Tab-separated table of N, CA and C in Angstrom:
chain	number	residue	atom	x	y	z
A	1444	UNK	N	1.704	23.132	31.029
A	1444	UNK	CA	3.084	23.367	30.135
A	1444	UNK	C	2.523	22.089	29.137
A	1445	UNK	N	3.028	22.109	28.104
A	1445	UNK	CA	3.006	20.661	27.052
A	1445	UNK	C	4.311	20.022	27.703
A	1446	UNK	N	3.748	18.024	27.348
A	1446	UNK	CA	4.944	17.413	27.454
A	1446	UNK	C	5.001	16.729	25.926
A	1447	UNK	N	6.125	16.915	25.138
A	1447	UNK	CA	5.809	16.539	23.711
A	1447	UNK	C	7.538	14.665	24.443
A	1448	UNK	N	6.615	13.706	23.832
A	1448	UNK	CA	6.945	11.713	23.803
A	1448	UNK	C	7.225	11.864	22.278
A	1449	UNK	N	8.567	11.092	22.667
A	1449	UNK	CA	9.062	10.860	21.197
A	1449	UNK	C	9.530	9.433	20.922
A	1450	UNK	N	8.891	8.293	19.964
A	1450	UNK	CA	9.345	7.275	19.698
A	1450	UNK	C	9.786	6.825	18.900
A	1451	UNK	N	10.095	5.330	18.407
A	1451	UNK	CA	10.628	4.376	17.384
A	1451	UNK	C	10.778	3.496	17.434
A	1452	UNK	N	10.815	3.119	16.187
A	1452	UNK	CA	10.527	1.616	15.609
A	1452	UNK	C	10.158	1.280	14.241
A	1453	UNK	N	10.391	0.111	14.048
A	1453	UNK	CA	10.085	-0.260	12.644
A	1453	UNK	C	8.660	-0.532	11.977
A	1454	UNK	N	7.755	-1.066	13.302
A	1454	UNK	CA	6.541	-0.898	12.703
A	1454	UNK	C	6.203	-1.775	11.482
A	1455	UNK	N	7.000	-2.747	11.409
A	1455	UNK	CA	6.503	-3.509	10.156
A	1455	UNK	C	5.229	-4.667	10.995
A	1456	UNK	N	4.519	-5.169	9.454
A	1456	UNK	CA	3.320	-5.742	10.288
A	1456	UNK	C	2.095	-5.104	11.150
A	1457	UNK	N	1.878	-4.372	10.792
A	1457	UNK	CA	1.440	-3.384	12.248
A	1457	UNK	C	-0.460	-3.973	12.916
A	1458	UNK	N	0.506	-4.120	14.084
A	1458	UNK	CA	-0.560	-5.498	14.627
A	1458	UNK	C	-1.178	-4.256	16.225
A	1459	UNK	N	-1.774	-4.810	16.775
A	1459	UNK	CA	-2.854	-3.730	17.856
A	1459	UNK	C	-1.917	-4.066	19.068
A	1460	UNK	N	-0.552	-4.519	19.014
A	1460	UNK	CA	0.717	-4.511	20.093
A	1460	UNK	C	1.360	-2.964	19.620
A	1461	UNK	N	1.374	-2.473	18.466
A	1461	UNK	CA	2.021	-1.255	18.041
A	1461	UNK	C	0.922	-0.285	18.197
A	1462	UNK	N	-0.410	-0.195	18.546
A	1462	UNK	CA	-0.941	0.531	18.984
A	1462	UNK	C	-1.590	0.876	20.119
A	1463	UNK	N	-1.777	-0.045	20.717
A	1463	UNK	CA	-1.785	0.237	22.127
A	1463	UNK	C	-0.291	0.436	22.829
A	1464	UNK	N	0.901	0.253	22.343
A	1464	UNK	CA	2.041	0.918	22.569
A	1464	UNK	C	1.913	2.691	22.320
A	1465	UNK	N	1.379	3.275	21.189
A	1465	UNK	CA	1.774	4.267	20.758
A	1465	UNK	C	0.888	5.099	21.661
A	1466	UNK	N	-0.668	4.050	21.779
A	1466	UNK	CA	-1.706	4.990	22.732
A	1466	UNK	C	-1.113	5.510	23.616
A	1467	UNK	N	-0.183	3.936	24.470
A	1467	UNK	CA	0.412	4.183	25.895
A	1467	UNK	C	1.293	5.720	25.847
A	1468	UNK	N	1.755	5.829	24.678
A	1468	UNK	CA	3.446	6.474	24.810
A	1468	UNK	C	2.219	7.716	24.954
A	1469	UNK	N	1.118	7.912	23.653
A	1469	UNK	CA	1.036	9.690	23.448
A	1469	UNK	C	-0.291	9.746	24.846
A	1470	UNK	N	-0.691	9.505	25.710
A	1470	UNK	CA	-0.966	9.322	27.374
A	1470	UNK	C	-0.173	10.296	27.865
A	1471	UNK	N	1.250	9.530	27.985
A	1471	UNK	CA	2.341	10.325	29.041
A	1471	UNK	C	2.197	11.514	28.455
A	1472	UNK	N	1.536	12.455	27.219
A	1472	UNK	CA	2.013	13.549	26.996
A	1472	UNK	C	0.589	14.750	25.961
A	1473	UNK	N	1.569	15.659	25.174
A	1473	UNK	CA	0.390	16.120	25.076
A	1473	UNK	C	0.236	15.768	23.496
A	1474	UNK	N	1.926	15.099	22.615
A	1474	UNK	CA	2.030	15.437	21.274
A	1474	UNK	C	3.141	13.935	21.534
A	1475	UNK	N	2.995	13.119	19.940
A	1475	UNK	CA	3.583	11.839	20.152
A	1475	UNK	C	4.436	12.326	18.517
A	1476	UNK	N	5.566	11.641	18.700
A	1476	UNK	CA	6.450	12.069	17.819
A	1476	UNK	C	6.697	10.955	17.511
A	1477	UNK	N	6.805	9.944	15.921
A	1477	UNK	CA	6.737	8.360	16.343
A	1477	UNK	C	8.257	8.402	15.149
A	1478	UNK	N	9.574	8.210	14.828
A	1478	UNK	CA	10.162	7.916	14.705
A	1478	UNK	C	10.046	6.509	13.898
A	1479	UNK	N	10.077	6.143	11.870
A	1479	UNK	CA	10.189	5.493	11.948
A	1479	UNK	C	11.466	4.295	10.624
A	1480	UNK	N	11.325	3.408	11.414
A	1480	UNK	CA	13.005	3.031	11.043
A	1480	UNK	C	12.599	2.913	9.121
A	1481	UNK	N	13.685	3.295	9.219
A	1481	UNK	CA	14.514	4.044	7.373
A	1481	UNK	C	14.353	1.946	6.600
A	1482	UNK	N	13.749	1.802	5.315
A	1482	UNK	CA	14.102	0.639	5.142
A	1482	UNK	C	16.213	0.273	4.913
A	1483	UNK	N	16.712	1.541	4.799
A	1483	UNK	CA	17.790	1.237	4.486
A	1483	UNK	C	18.621	1.350	5.859
A	1484	UNK	N	17.968	1.277	7.022
A	1484	UNK	CA	18.648	1.301	8.080
A	1484	UNK	C	18.461	0.467	8.886
A	1485	UNK	N	17.137	0.073	8.748
A	1485	UNK	CA	16.780	-1.636	8.895
A	1485	UNK	C	17.784	-2.513	8.340
A	1486	UNK	N	18.690	-1.774	8.088
A	1486	UNK	CA	19.514	-2.812	6.584
A	1486	UNK	C	20.596	-2.886	7.637
A	1487	UNK	N	21.054	-2.181	8.282
A	1487	UNK	CA	22.662	-2.050	9.183
A	1487	UNK	C	21.998	-2.382	10.366
A	1488	UNK	N	20.953	-2.747	10.460
A	1488	UNK	CA	20.325	-3.663	11.607
A	1488	UNK	C	20.385	-4.964	10.927
A	1489	UNK	N	20.493	-5.272	10.208
A	1489	UNK	CA	20.265	-6.170	9.930
A	1489	UNK	C	18.823	-7.257	10.269
A	1490	UNK	N	18.097	-6.426	9.980
A	1490	UNK	CA	16.208	-6.545	10.008
A	1490	UNK	C	15.778	-6.471	8.607
A	1491	UNK	N	14.633	-6.787	7.608
A	1491	UNK	CA	14.045	-6.951	6.736
A	1491	UNK	C	12.543	-6.705	7.168
A	1492	UNK	N	12.017	-5.760	6.361
A	1492	UNK	CA	10.585	-5.666	6.230
A	1492	UNK	C	9.816	-6.349	5.560
A	1493	UNK	N	8.422	-6.496	5.643
A	1493	UNK	CA	7.910	-6.376	5.072
A	1493	UNK	C	6.996	-5.784	4.040
A	1494	UNK	N	6.474	-4.484	4.561
A	1494	UNK	CA	5.994	-3.479	4.713
A	1494	UNK	C	6.948	-2.652	4.317
A	1495	UNK	N	6.686	-1.586	3.208
A	1495	UNK	CA	7.716	-0.906	2.767
A	1495	UNK	C	7.755	0.144	3.956
A	1496	UNK	N	8.729	1.138	3.742
A	1496	UNK	CA	9.097	2.082	4.531
A	1496	UNK	C	8.130	3.681	3.973
A	1497	UNK	N	7.910	3.322	2.972
A	1497	UNK	CA	6.420	4.507	2.541
A	1497	UNK	C	5.437	4.168	3.359
A	1498	UNK	N	4.990	3.049	2.400
A	1498	UNK	CA	3.610	2.427	3.890
A	1498	UNK	C	3.406	2.474	4.690
A	1499	UNK	N	5.024	1.885	5.933
A	1499	UNK	CA	4.569	1.958	6.886
A	1499	UNK	C	4.448	3.491	7.546
A	1500	UNK	N	4.787	4.153	7.016
A	1500	UNK	CA	4.937	6.281	7.230
A	1500	UNK	C	3.456	6.287	7.174
A	1501	UNK	N	2.475	5.543	5.981
A	1501	UNK	CA	1.685	5.679	6.100
A	1501	UNK	C	0.843	5.506	6.654
A	1502	UNK	N	1.050	4.586	7.279
A	1502	UNK	CA	-0.179	3.629	8.292
A	1502	UNK	C	-0.029	4.336	9.601
A	1503	UNK	N	1.287	4.551	10.015
A	1503	UNK	CA	1.626	5.436	11.482
A	1503	UNK	C	0.850	6.821	11.257
A	1504	UNK	N	1.631	7.393	10.197
A	1504	UNK	CA	0.778	8.593	9.812
A	1504	UNK	C	-0.801	9.008	10.824
A	1505	UNK	N	-1.492	7.960	9.830
A	1505	UNK	CA	-3.393	7.480	10.221
A	1505	UNK	C	-3.855	6.984	11.691
A	1506	UNK	N	-2.483	7.374	11.930
A	1506	UNK	CA	-3.353	6.816	13.839
A	1506	UNK	C	-3.979	8.149	14.325
A	1507	UNK	N	-4.783	8.407	15.253
A	1507	UNK	CA	-5.550	9.488	15.945
A	1507	UNK	C	-4.324	9.929	16.606
A	1508	UNK	N	-3.741	8.838	17.567
A	1508	UNK	CA	-2.461	9.178	18.451
A	1508	UNK	C	-1.473	9.476	17.815
A	1509	UNK	N	-1.059	9.852	16.694
A	1509	UNK	CA	0.074	10.404	16.807
A	1509	UNK	C	0.813	11.522	16.007
A	1510	UNK	N	1.070	12.771	16.625
A	1510	UNK	CA	0.754	13.873	15.750
A	1510	UNK	C	1.814	14.235	14.624
A	1511	UNK	N	2.928	13.515	15.060
A	1511	UNK	CA	4.153	13.436	13.667
A	1511	UNK	C	5.084	12.644	13.023
A	1512	UNK	N	5.163	12.437	12.035
A	1512	UNK	CA	6.051	10.463	11.905
A	1512	UNK	C	7.083	11.810	11.022
A	1513	UNK	N	8.257	10.996	11.725
A	1513	UNK	CA	9.556	11.387	10.401
A	1513	UNK	C	10.640	9.572	10.812
A	1514	UNK	N	10.979	10.220	9.855
A	1514	UNK	CA	11.917	8.446	8.990
A	1514	UNK	C	13.381	8.847	10.221
A	1515	UNK	N	13.757	7.917	10.880
A	1515	UNK	CA	14.599	7.911	11.506
A	1515	UNK	C	15.860	6.240	10.464
A	1516	UNK	N	16.716	7.063	10.829
A	1516	UNK	CA	17.879	6.602	9.673
A	1516	UNK	C	19.344	6.071	10.776
A	1517	UNK	N	19.243	7.088	11.408
A	1517	UNK	CA	20.388	6.812	12.194
A	1517	UNK	C	20.577	6.066	13.934
A	1518	UNK	N	21.427	5.295	14.683
A	1518	UNK	CA	21.142	5.050	15.434
A	1518	UNK	C	21.224	5.850	16.875
A	1519	UNK	N	22.521	7.442	16.183
A	1519	UNK	CA	22.745	8.945	16.864
A	1519	UNK	C	20.975	9.825	16.784
A	1520	UNK	N	20.294	9.247	15.810
A	1520	UNK	CA	19.660	10.189	15.528
A	1520	UNK	C	19.084	10.888	17.299
A	1521	UNK	N	18.572	9.503	17.635
A	1521	UNK	CA	17.646	9.681	18.555
A	1521	UNK	C	18.103	11.132	19.991
A	1522	UNK	N	19.021	11.753	19.764
A	1522	UNK	CA	20.191	12.616	20.510
A	1522	UNK	C	19.390	13.846	20.230
A	1523	UNK	N	19.691	13.466	18.551
A	1523	UNK	CA	19.257	14.909	18.062
A	1523	UNK	C	18.045	15.294	17.625
A	1524	UNK	N	17.097	13.975	17.696
A	1524	UNK	CA	15.805	14.880	17.818
A	1524	UNK	C	14.886	15.334	18.962
A	1525	UNK	N	15.751	14.692	20.029
A	1525	UNK	CA	15.059	14.803	21.270
A	1525	UNK	C	15.430	16.590	21.578
A	1526	UNK	N	16.267	16.721	20.900
A	1526	UNK	CA	16.525	18.198	21.026
A	1526	UNK	C	16.474	19.014	20.092
A	1527	UNK	N	16.193	18.523	19.034
A	1527	UNK	CA	15.603	19.380	17.930
A	1527	UNK	C	14.097	18.927	18.115
A	1528	UNK	N	13.277	18.766	18.881
A	1528	UNK	CA	12.004	18.665	19.010
A	1528	UNK	C	11.504	19.289	20.637
A	1529	UNK	N	12.710	19.283	21.261
A	1529	UNK	CA	12.108	19.064	22.841
A	1529	UNK	C	11.775	18.390	23.473
A	1530	UNK	N	12.183	16.985	22.705
A	1530	UNK	CA	11.391	15.789	23.693
A	1530	UNK	C	10.917	15.974	25.276
A	1531	UNK	N	10.179	16.243	26.105
A	1531	UNK	CA	10.523	15.678	26.970
A	1531	UNK	C	10.481	13.909	27.768
A	1532	UNK	N	9.946	12.999	26.939
A	1532	UNK	CA	10.197	11.738	27.496
A	1532	UNK	C	10.177	10.986	26.310
A	1533	UNK	N	11.419	9.908	26.646
A	1533	UNK	CA	11.799	9.136	24.875
A	1533	UNK	C	10.747	8.071	25.749
A	1534	UNK	N	9.958	6.965	25.407
A	1534	UNK	CA	9.473	6.074	25.275
A	1534	UNK	C	9.709	4.838	24.285
A	1535	UNK	N	10.181	4.037	24.879
A	1535	UNK	CA	10.322	2.467	24.167
A	1535	UNK	C	9.613	1.353	24.830
A	1536	UNK	N	9.332	0.161	23.694
A	1536	UNK	CA	8.602	-1.407	24.154
A	1536	UNK	C	9.620	-1.230	25.228
A	1537	UNK	N	9.144	-2.672	26.178
A	1537	UNK	CA	10.302	-3.354	27.047
A	1537	UNK	C	11.485	-3.981	26.609
A	1538	UNK	N	11.576	-4.390	25.117
A	1538	UNK	CA	12.046	-5.263	25.033
A	1538	UNK	C	13.496	-4.601	24.686
A	1539	UNK	N	12.888	-3.191	24.871
A	1539	UNK	CA	14.379	-2.093	25.067
A	1539	UNK	C	15.029	-1.382	26.125
A	1540	UNK	N	14.732	-2.226	27.000
A	1540	UNK	CA	15.168	-2.240	28.252
A	1540	UNK	C	16.580	-1.654	28.999
A	1541	UNK	N	17.402	-0.794	29.532
A	1541	UNK	CA	18.436	-0.749	29.543
A	1541	UNK	C	19.244	0.179	28.399
A	1542	UNK	N	18.560	0.285	27.173
A	1542	UNK	CA	19.531	0.734	25.956
A	1542	UNK	C	20.108	1.887	25.768
A	1543	UNK	N	18.691	2.567	26.160
A	1543	UNK	CA	18.587	4.199	26.017
A	1543	UNK	C	18.666	4.838	27.156
A	1544	UNK	N	19.271	4.186	27.813
A	1544	UNK	CA	19.067	5.070	29.484
A	1544	UNK	C	20.620	6.295	29.626
A	1545	UNK	N	21.269	6.044	28.526
A	1545	UNK	CA	22.262	6.830	28.537
A	1545	UNK	C	21.592	8.414	27.743
A	1546	UNK	N	20.502	8.499	27.383
A	1546	UNK	CA	20.162	9.854	27.044
A	1546	UNK	C	18.791	10.046	28.128
A	1547	UNK	N	19.165	9.359	29.100
A	1547	UNK	CA	18.228	9.699	30.797
A	1547	UNK	C	18.997	11.310	31.069
A	1548	UNK	N	20.034	11.783	30.257
A	1548	UNK	CA	20.312	13.193	30.713
A	1548	UNK	C	19.898	14.006	29.835
A	1549	UNK	N	19.503	14.019	28.682
A	1549	UNK	CA	18.552	14.499	27.763
A	1549	UNK	C	16.634	14.904	28.152
A	1550	UNK	N	16.119	13.761	28.190
A	1550	UNK	CA	15.145	13.641	28.942
A	1550	UNK	C	14.668	12.167	29.932
A	1551	UNK	N	13.473	12.483	30.152
A	1551	UNK	CA	12.784	10.918	30.958
A	1551	UNK	C	12.499	10.585	30.071
A	1552	UNK	N	13.459	8.448	30.096
A	1552	UNK	CA	13.483	7.207	29.107
A	1552	UNK	C	12.571	6.594	30.407
A	1553	UNK	N	11.594	5.991	29.196
A	1553	UNK	CA	10.527	4.939	30.267
A	1553	UNK	C	10.530	3.770	29.075
A	1554	UNK	N	10.327	2.902	29.490
A	1554	UNK	CA	10.203	1.548	28.668
A	1554	UNK	C	8.826	0.594	28.786
A	1555	UNK	N	8.054	0.822	28.443
A	1555	UNK	CA	6.424	-0.071	28.421
A	1555	UNK	C	6.505	-1.455	28.210
A	1556	UNK	N	5.501	-1.992	29.309
A	1556	UNK	CA	5.398	-3.200	28.714
A	1556	UNK	C	4.180	-3.838	27.222
A	1557	UNK	N	5.557	-4.721	26.708
A	1557	UNK	CA	4.747	-5.046	25.224
A	1557	UNK	C	3.151	-5.815	25.584
A	1558	UNK	N	2.804	-5.853	24.593
A	1558	UNK	CA	1.403	-7.125	24.589
A	1558	UNK	C	1.573	-8.241	24.797
A	1559	UNK	N	1.261	-9.154	25.396
A	1559	UNK	CA	1.560	-10.018	25.338
A	1559	UNK	C	1.103	-10.924	24.141
A	1560	UNK	N	1.613	-11.866	23.984
A	1560	UNK	CA	1.387	-13.127	22.734
A	1560	UNK	C	1.673	-12.267	21.528
A	1561	UNK	N	1.588	-11.203	21.064
A	1561	UNK	CA	1.875	-10.479	19.891
A	1561	UNK	C	3.133	-9.798	19.550
A	1562	UNK	N	4.061	-10.346	18.188
A	1562	UNK	CA	5.148	-9.306	17.922
A	1562	UNK	C	5.193	-9.190	16.244
A	1563	UNK	N	5.866	-9.047	15.936
A	1563	UNK	CA	5.941	-8.968	13.814
A	1563	UNK	C	6.530	-10.366	14.123
A	1564	UNK	N	7.505	-10.509	14.683
A	1564	UNK	CA	8.024	-11.863	14.817
A	1564	UNK	C	7.528	-12.744	14.584
A	1565	UNK	N	6.695	-13.080	15.789
A	1565	UNK	CA	5.584	-14.472	15.588
A	1565	UNK	C	5.197	-14.210	14.802
A	1566	UNK	N	4.283	-13.327	13.752
A	1566	UNK	CA	3.803	-12.655	12.899
A	1566	UNK	C	3.941	-13.612	11.831
A	1567	UNK	N	5.636	-13.150	11.160
A	1567	UNK	CA	6.629	-13.529	10.401
A	1567	UNK	C	6.551	-15.039	10.395
A	1568	UNK	N	6.883	-15.790	12.115
A	1568	UNK	CA	7.377	-16.894	12.472
A	1568	UNK	C	6.189	-18.092	11.639
A	1569	UNK	N	4.700	-16.805	12.092
A	1569	UNK	CA	3.447	-18.044	11.476
A	1569	UNK	C	3.385	-18.029	10.422
A	1570	UNK	N	4.006	-17.055	9.262
A	1570	UNK	CA	3.238	-16.988	7.622
A	1570	UNK	C	4.493	-18.237	7.726
A	1571	UNK	N	5.618	-18.194	7.992
A	1571	UNK	CA	6.947	-19.085	7.465
A	1571	UNK	C	6.426	-20.187	7.292
A	1572	UNK	N	5.286	-20.951	7.915
A	1572	UNK	CA	4.857	-22.317	8.558
A	1572	UNK	C	3.925	-22.823	7.453
A	1573	UNK	N	3.462	-21.228	6.811
A	1573	UNK	CA	2.348	-21.478	5.631
A	1573	UNK	C	2.796	-21.982	4.714
A	1574	UNK	N	2.294	-23.066	3.746
A	1574	UNK	CA	3.376	-24.025	2.727
A	1574	UNK	C	2.888	-23.380	1.420
A	1575	UNK	N	3.837	-23.626	0.852
A	1575	UNK	CA	3.887	-22.524	-0.771
A	1575	UNK	C	2.101	-22.410	-1.112
A	1576	UNK	N	1.471	-24.034	-1.076
A	1576	UNK	CA	0.452	-24.285	-1.506
A	1576	UNK	C	-1.359	-23.372	-1.238
A	1577	UNK	N	-0.360	-23.311	0.388
A	1577	UNK	CA	-1.164	-21.998	1.161
A	1577	UNK	C	-1.023	-20.214	0.984
A	1578	UNK	N	0.120	-20.335	1.020
A	1578	UNK	CA	0.154	-19.015	0.604
A	1578	UNK	C	-0.689	-17.665	-0.265
A	1579	UNK	N	-0.790	-18.698	-1.747
A	1579	UNK	CA	-1.583	-18.346	-2.380
A	1579	UNK	C	-3.145	-17.773	-1.776
A	1580	UNK	N	-3.501	-18.816	-0.965
A	1580	UNK	CA	-4.925	-18.459	-0.607
A	1580	UNK	C	-4.673	-17.256	0.808
A	1581	UNK	N	-3.650	-17.396	1.351
A	1581	UNK	CA	-3.259	-16.648	2.308
A	1581	UNK	C	-3.419	-14.862	1.547
A	1582	UNK	N	-2.810	-14.847	0.792
A	1582	UNK	CA	-2.969	-13.530	-0.417
A	1582	UNK	C	-3.717	-12.971	-0.839
A	1583	UNK	N	-4.827	-14.025	-1.446
A	1583	UNK	CA	-6.166	-13.762	-2.121
A	1583	UNK	C	-6.979	-13.138	-0.236
A	1584	UNK	N	-7.106	-14.121	0.194
A	1584	UNK	CA	-7.868	-13.444	1.352
A	1584	UNK	C	-7.203	-12.162	1.807
A	1585	UNK	N	-6.326	-11.608	2.143
A	1585	UNK	CA	-5.780	-10.761	2.978
A	1585	UNK	C	-6.221	-9.377	1.441
A	1586	UNK	N	-6.533	-9.358	-0.216
A	1586	UNK	CA	-6.430	-8.380	-0.927
A	1586	UNK	C	-8.314	-8.375	-0.574
A	1587	UNK	N	-9.051	-9.399	-0.441
A	1587	UNK	CA	-10.234	-9.452	0.107
A	1587	UNK	C	-10.665	-8.261	1.075
A	1588	UNK	N	-10.301	-9.091	2.219
A	1588	UNK	CA	-9.946	-7.915	3.747
A	1588	UNK	C	-9.763	-6.712	3.541
A	1589	UNK	N	-8.683	-5.865	2.585
A	1589	UNK	CA	-8.149	-5.403	2.246
A	1589	UNK	C	-9.472	-4.039	1.281
A	1590	UNK	N	-10.171	-5.188	-0.035
A	1590	UNK	CA	-11.201	-4.396	-0.242
A	1590	UNK	C	-12.555	-3.926	0.628
A	1591	UNK	N	-12.368	-4.853	1.765
A	1591	UNK	CA	-13.318	-4.454	2.381
A	1591	UNK	C	-13.296	-3.484	3.362
A	1592	UNK	N	-12.387	-3.350	3.717
A	1592	UNK	CA	-11.315	-1.703	4.083
A	1592	UNK	C	-11.974	-0.630	3.754
A	1593	UNK	N	-11.409	-0.930	2.470
A	1593	UNK	CA	-11.164	0.119	1.745
A	1593	UNK	C	-13.114	1.147	1.412
A	1594	UNK	N	-13.452	-0.338	1.233
A	1594	UNK	CA	-15.090	-0.288	1.103
A	1594	UNK	C	-15.799	0.574	2.323
A	1595	UNK	N	-15.134	0.286	3.446
A	1595	UNK	CA	-16.301	0.646	3.977
A	1595	UNK	C	-15.337	2.373	4.805
A	1596	UNK	N	-14.010	3.109	4.008
A	1596	UNK	CA	-13.755	3.971	4.481
A	1596	UNK	C	-14.494	5.360	3.656
């Protein structure tokens, strides 16, 4: 019998912690569905993404461990999606510990440990300390890296 795992997140400034979390969640089942928070939903949560929703969806969709990507529009959606997609497991990072226990009557709820030393918040903090004189250099370096990756594809 196949198992479906569902998870949600903003996935801004995609990093190794995001990848490892999604890989571990996929290992819990046969199918992984990922809800990506829309920019509008993030605004309701008082969050601002550095990467637009469309790009975040494209990044997550390109991962081997992800079978389906859906937009996350509101807090109540999780219960509806668990039913709609017959999810067996709702998996979240441990920073959400206990926040979704009320859904345990719908499916198994698991909280996985975060990858130590990395988070989108930490990356944003590190970038914010760059002085204006370094920001342009950093943008140019990102463009060079992006072009290298494009040429490898």
